[in-house]
Amino acid sequence: MDKIEKAILDVLKKVNEHRKLYERNEEAVKQHLIGGIFQALGWEWDNPKEVRPEERTEEGRADYALITGDRVVAFIEAKNLSINVLKKEKPLRQLGRYCFNNGVKYGILTNGVAWVVIKAFEEGSRLEDRVILSVDIENEPIERTTLKLSLLSKSRIEKLERFATLLRALEFSFDELKREGISERKLIEFLTASKKRLLTLEKLRGDELPRALYLYDDGWKIVPLVERSIKGVLLSLLLYLSERSEGEEKAQIKKAYAYLKEMPIDTQKILRLLHEIEKEKGIRIGIEI
């Protein structure tokens, strides 16, 4: 499981079990909820070269300062869970002053569950115009919250504004294309398609001459073919799975490989076996032709 996703699920579990504590205790929010998220985002929470608590500013103390390259890149302001940071303007304005008066680019306001990120200054803009990211981990799908919070990671925060802009543009385009009648499935296929000429299993007839086998795992990854045939696709897949299995499962896959390698097998039966493996293992198979 992705580290960020695991941290989000941990926060949700703690909030479900101890909501009243977090509604009245800001320190518990900081230690139990916020710290875990930022550690999953790659920040060394107890390293003063990266994270400094109670950072003094001209307007008061920011709860935390995030540092990259000896430079404060963001201030974090924490609130208890009873404060709706997505709607309360006062703490957001206070955070904006902290950032502006100290030349800090980003401000992050959070109660551990809801998150708002602002840009400190932009000429001619209002505060609400400078909100570049908002996250509500209790009410949004975890796939969305995981991706959005990843923009605050140590490796991405320097490009936070660019990433957030691209993400908003993607969301807008996706929704507009759906309104125009293009199915969500087709759009996802379009976005995740390889630049190579790949056919997924449901598009295969069985008479194709495969050039390569691909499996989808955060992008299409090539698997070497033992032979250029549909049977070769099945054998190559079994080899791949055996290398990533252990114990009895590994032995069974090797046994199936040895048996199928030596026997003639109908192409349509091979396709049915590939479909069954795809479903059982939760993988996506693509064939380059």
mmCIF file of N, CA and C in Angstrom, residues 202-255:
data_model
loop_
_atom_site.group_PDB
_atom_site.id
_atom_site.type_symbol
_atom_site.label_atom_id
_atom_site.label_comp_id
_atom_site.label_asym_id
_atom_site.label_seq_id
_atom_site.Cartn_x
_atom_site.Cartn_y
_atom_site.Cartn_z
ATOM 1 N N GLU A 202 -9.493 -8.024 -23.990
ATOM 2 C CA GLU A 202 -10.824 -8.064 -24.590
ATOM 3 C C GLU A 202 -10.810 -7.693 -26.075
ATOM 4 N N LYS A 203 -9.685 -7.116 -26.539
ATOM 5 C CA LYS A 203 -9.590 -6.717 -27.952
ATOM 6 C C LYS A 203 -8.845 -7.748 -28.807
ATOM 7 N N LEU A 204 -8.330 -8.798 -28.181
ATOM 8 C CA LEU A 204 -7.582 -9.816 -28.925
ATOM 9 C C LEU A 204 -8.522 -10.807 -29.603
ATOM 10 N N ARG A 205 -8.170 -11.198 -30.823
ATOM 11 C CA ARG A 205 -8.918 -12.248 -31.540
ATOM 12 C C ARG A 205 -8.261 -13.620 -31.342
ATOM 13 N N GLY A 206 -6.941 -13.592 -31.187
ATOM 14 C CA GLY A 206 -6.221 -14.842 -31.002
ATOM 15 C C GLY A 206 -5.279 -15.166 -32.139
ATOM 16 N N ASP A 207 -5.431 -14.441 -33.278
ATOM 17 C CA ASP A 207 -4.554 -14.713 -34.411
ATOM 18 C C ASP A 207 -3.433 -13.677 -34.543
ATOM 19 N N GLU A 208 -3.277 -12.842 -33.527
ATOM 20 C CA GLU A 208 -2.239 -11.814 -33.562
ATOM 21 C C GLU A 208 -0.857 -12.427 -33.371
ATOM 22 N N LEU A 209 0.168 -11.716 -33.854
ATOM 23 C CA LEU A 209 1.549 -12.116 -33.635
ATOM 24 C C LEU A 209 2.159 -11.126 -32.638
ATOM 25 N N PRO A 210 2.216 -11.476 -31.352
ATOM 26 C CA PRO A 210 2.669 -10.525 -30.327
ATOM 27 C C PRO A 210 4.142 -10.167 -30.483
ATOM 28 N N ARG A 211 4.440 -8.912 -30.246
ATOM 29 C CA ARG A 211 5.831 -8.449 -30.221
ATOM 30 C C ARG A 211 6.337 -8.348 -28.780
ATOM 31 N N ALA A 212 5.419 -8.086 -27.832
ATOM 32 C CA ALA A 212 5.821 -7.933 -26.425
ATOM 33 C C ALA A 212 4.600 -8.075 -25.537
ATOM 34 N N LEU A 213 4.846 -8.463 -24.295
ATOM 35 C CA LEU A 213 3.820 -8.546 -23.260
ATOM 36 C C LEU A 213 4.040 -7.395 -22.290
ATOM 37 N N TYR A 214 2.941 -6.730 -21.911
ATOM 38 C CA TYR A 214 3.008 -5.638 -20.943
ATOM 39 C C TYR A 214 2.019 -5.894 -19.811
ATOM 40 N N LEU A 215 2.408 -5.504 -18.609
ATOM 41 C CA LEU A 215 1.501 -5.532 -17.460
ATOM 42 C C LEU A 215 1.385 -4.121 -16.911
ATOM 43 N N TYR A 216 0.173 -3.754 -16.479
ATOM 44 C CA TYR A 216 -0.035 -2.389 -15.991
ATOM 45 C C TYR A 216 0.173 -2.325 -14.486
ATOM 46 N N ASP A 217 1.103 -1.455 -14.070
ATOM 47 C CA ASP A 217 1.363 -1.198 -12.654
ATOM 48 C C ASP A 217 1.885 0.231 -12.556
ATOM 49 N N ASP A 218 0.976 1.194 -12.365
ATOM 50 C CA ASP A 218 1.331 2.617 -12.410
ATOM 51 C C ASP A 218 2.032 2.961 -13.722
ATOM 52 N N GLY A 219 1.535 2.364 -14.785
ATOM 53 C CA GLY A 219 2.145 2.523 -16.105
ATOM 54 C C GLY A 219 2.429 1.149 -16.688
ATOM 55 N N TRP A 220 2.487 1.035 -18.008
ATOM 56 C CA TRP A 220 2.720 -0.249 -18.658
ATOM 57 C C TRP A 220 4.193 -0.646 -18.561
ATOM 58 N N LYS A 221 4.432 -1.872 -18.063
ATOM 59 C CA LYS A 221 5.794 -2.381 -17.907
ATOM 60 C C LYS A 221 5.960 -3.653 -18.741
ATOM 61 N N ILE A 222 7.063 -3.715 -19.463
ATOM 62 C CA ILE A 222 7.282 -4.827 -20.391
ATOM 63 C C ILE A 222 7.730 -6.087 -19.652
ATOM 64 N N VAL A 223 7.245 -7.239 -20.155
ATOM 65 C CA VAL A 223 7.647 -8.553 -19.662
ATOM 66 C C VAL A 223 8.209 -9.322 -20.859
ATOM 67 N N PRO A 224 9.421 -9.860 -20.799
ATOM 68 C CA PRO A 224 10.026 -10.560 -21.946
ATOM 69 C C PRO A 224 9.178 -11.746 -22.398
ATOM 70 N N LEU A 225 9.070 -11.912 -23.716
ATOM 71 C CA LEU A 225 8.331 -13.033 -24.287
ATOM 72 C C LEU A 225 9.247 -14.232 -24.499
ATOM 73 N N VAL A 226 8.760 -15.420 -24.137
ATOM 74 C CA VAL A 226 9.547 -16.623 -24.393
ATOM 75 C C VAL A 226 9.409 -17.068 -25.856
ATOM 76 N N GLU A 227 8.279 -16.706 -26.482
ATOM 77 C CA GLU A 227 8.099 -16.939 -27.916
ATOM 78 C C GLU A 227 7.002 -16.000 -28.422
ATOM 79 N N ARG A 228 7.068 -15.683 -29.744
ATOM 80 C CA ARG A 228 6.128 -14.725 -30.313
ATOM 81 C C ARG A 228 4.838 -15.424 -30.735
ATOM 82 N N SER A 229 4.004 -15.712 -29.745
ATOM 83 C CA SER A 229 2.711 -16.341 -30.001
ATOM 84 C C SER A 229 1.810 -16.040 -28.808
ATOM 85 N N ILE A 230 0.513 -16.300 -28.973
ATOM 86 C CA ILE A 230 -0.412 -16.110 -27.849
ATOM 87 C C ILE A 230 -0.054 -17.086 -26.718
ATOM 88 N N LYS A 231 0.380 -18.287 -27.094
ATOM 89 C CA LYS A 231 0.832 -19.233 -26.070
ATOM 90 C C LYS A 231 2.072 -18.692 -25.363
ATOM 91 N N GLY A 232 2.947 -18.044 -26.121
ATOM 92 C CA GLY A 232 4.126 -17.437 -25.516
ATOM 93 C C GLY A 232 3.774 -16.358 -24.508
ATOM 94 N N VAL A 233 2.679 -15.641 -24.761
ATOM 95 C CA VAL A 233 2.193 -14.636 -23.806
ATOM 96 C C VAL A 233 1.820 -15.304 -22.484
ATOM 97 N N LEU A 234 1.069 -16.403 -22.570
ATOM 98 C CA LEU A 234 0.657 -17.130 -21.367
ATOM 99 C C LEU A 234 1.873 -17.663 -20.608
ATOM 100 N N LEU A 235 2.804 -18.277 -21.318
ATOM 101 C CA LEU A 235 3.995 -18.832 -20.662
ATOM 102 C C LEU A 235 4.843 -17.731 -20.014
ATOM 103 N N SER A 236 4.980 -16.628 -20.709
ATOM 104 C CA SER A 236 5.767 -15.512 -20.167
ATOM 105 C C SER A 236 5.119 -14.949 -18.916
ATOM 106 N N LEU A 237 3.792 -14.871 -18.934
ATOM 107 C CA LEU A 237 3.065 -14.374 -17.767
ATOM 108 C C LEU A 237 3.245 -15.311 -16.578
ATOM 109 N N LEU A 238 3.181 -16.613 -16.831
ATOM 110 C CA LEU A 238 3.370 -17.588 -15.747
ATOM 111 C C LEU A 238 4.780 -17.484 -15.156
ATOM 112 N N LEU A 239 5.789 -17.310 -16.014
ATOM 113 C CA LEU A 239 7.154 -17.126 -15.517
ATOM 114 C C LEU A 239 7.256 -15.884 -14.639
ATOM 115 N N TYR A 240 6.648 -14.802 -15.102
ATOM 116 C CA TYR A 240 6.662 -13.532 -14.353
ATOM 117 C C TYR A 240 6.015 -13.726 -12.980
ATOM 118 N N LEU A 241 4.866 -14.393 -12.955
ATOM 119 C CA LEU A 241 4.145 -14.586 -11.691
ATOM 120 C C LEU A 241 4.909 -15.520 -10.752
ATOM 121 N N SER A 242 5.568 -16.538 -11.314
ATOM 122 C CA SER A 242 6.311 -17.481 -10.464
ATOM 123 C C SER A 242 7.490 -16.794 -9.777
ATOM 124 N N GLU A 243 8.125 -15.859 -10.497
ATOM 125 C CA GLU A 243 9.254 -15.134 -9.917
ATOM 126 C C GLU A 243 8.839 -14.241 -8.757
ATOM 127 N N ARG A 244 7.550 -13.902 -8.714
ATOM 128 C CA ARG A 244 7.061 -12.999 -7.674
ATOM 129 C C ARG A 244 6.183 -13.714 -6.649
ATOM 130 N N SER A 245 6.260 -15.052 -6.664
ATOM 131 C CA SER A 245 5.480 -15.854 -5.720
ATOM 132 C C SER A 245 6.421 -16.628 -4.806
ATOM 133 N N GLU A 246 5.839 -17.216 -3.776
ATOM 134 C CA GLU A 246 6.628 -17.998 -2.823
ATOM 135 C C GLU A 246 5.887 -19.279 -2.461
ATOM 136 N N GLY A 247 6.633 -20.228 -1.919
ATOM 137 C CA GLY A 247 6.047 -21.433 -1.349
ATOM 138 C C GLY A 247 5.205 -22.242 -2.311
ATOM 139 N N GLU A 248 4.033 -22.678 -1.820
ATOM 140 C CA GLU A 248 3.150 -23.560 -2.581
ATOM 141 C C GLU A 248 2.642 -22.888 -3.857
ATOM 142 N N GLU A 249 2.341 -21.599 -3.776
ATOM 143 C CA GLU A 249 1.851 -20.888 -4.961
ATOM 144 C C GLU A 249 2.904 -20.900 -6.070
ATOM 145 N N LYS A 250 4.151 -20.653 -5.703
ATOM 146 C CA LYS A 250 5.249 -20.666 -6.681
ATOM 147 C C LYS A 250 5.377 -22.041 -7.336
ATOM 148 N N ALA A 251 5.287 -23.077 -6.521
ATOM 149 C CA ALA A 251 5.411 -24.448 -7.029
ATOM 150 C C ALA A 251 4.283 -24.770 -8.001
ATOM 151 N N GLN A 252 3.055 -24.350 -7.689
ATOM 152 C CA GLN A 252 1.907 -24.627 -8.549
ATOM 153 C C GLN A 252 2.038 -23.899 -9.891
ATOM 154 N N ILE A 253 2.510 -22.648 -9.851
ATOM 155 C CA ILE A 253 2.660 -21.892 -11.099
ATOM 156 C C ILE A 253 3.732 -22.533 -11.976
ATOM 157 N N LYS A 254 4.843 -22.966 -11.380
ATOM 158 C CA LYS A 254 5.908 -23.631 -12.144
ATOM 159 C C LYS A 254 5.412 -24.938 -12.753
ATOM 160 N N LYS A 255 4.595 -25.655 -11.998
ATOM 161 C CA LYS A 255 4.038 -26.918 -12.491
ATOM 162 C C LYS A 255 3.118 -26.656 -13.690
#
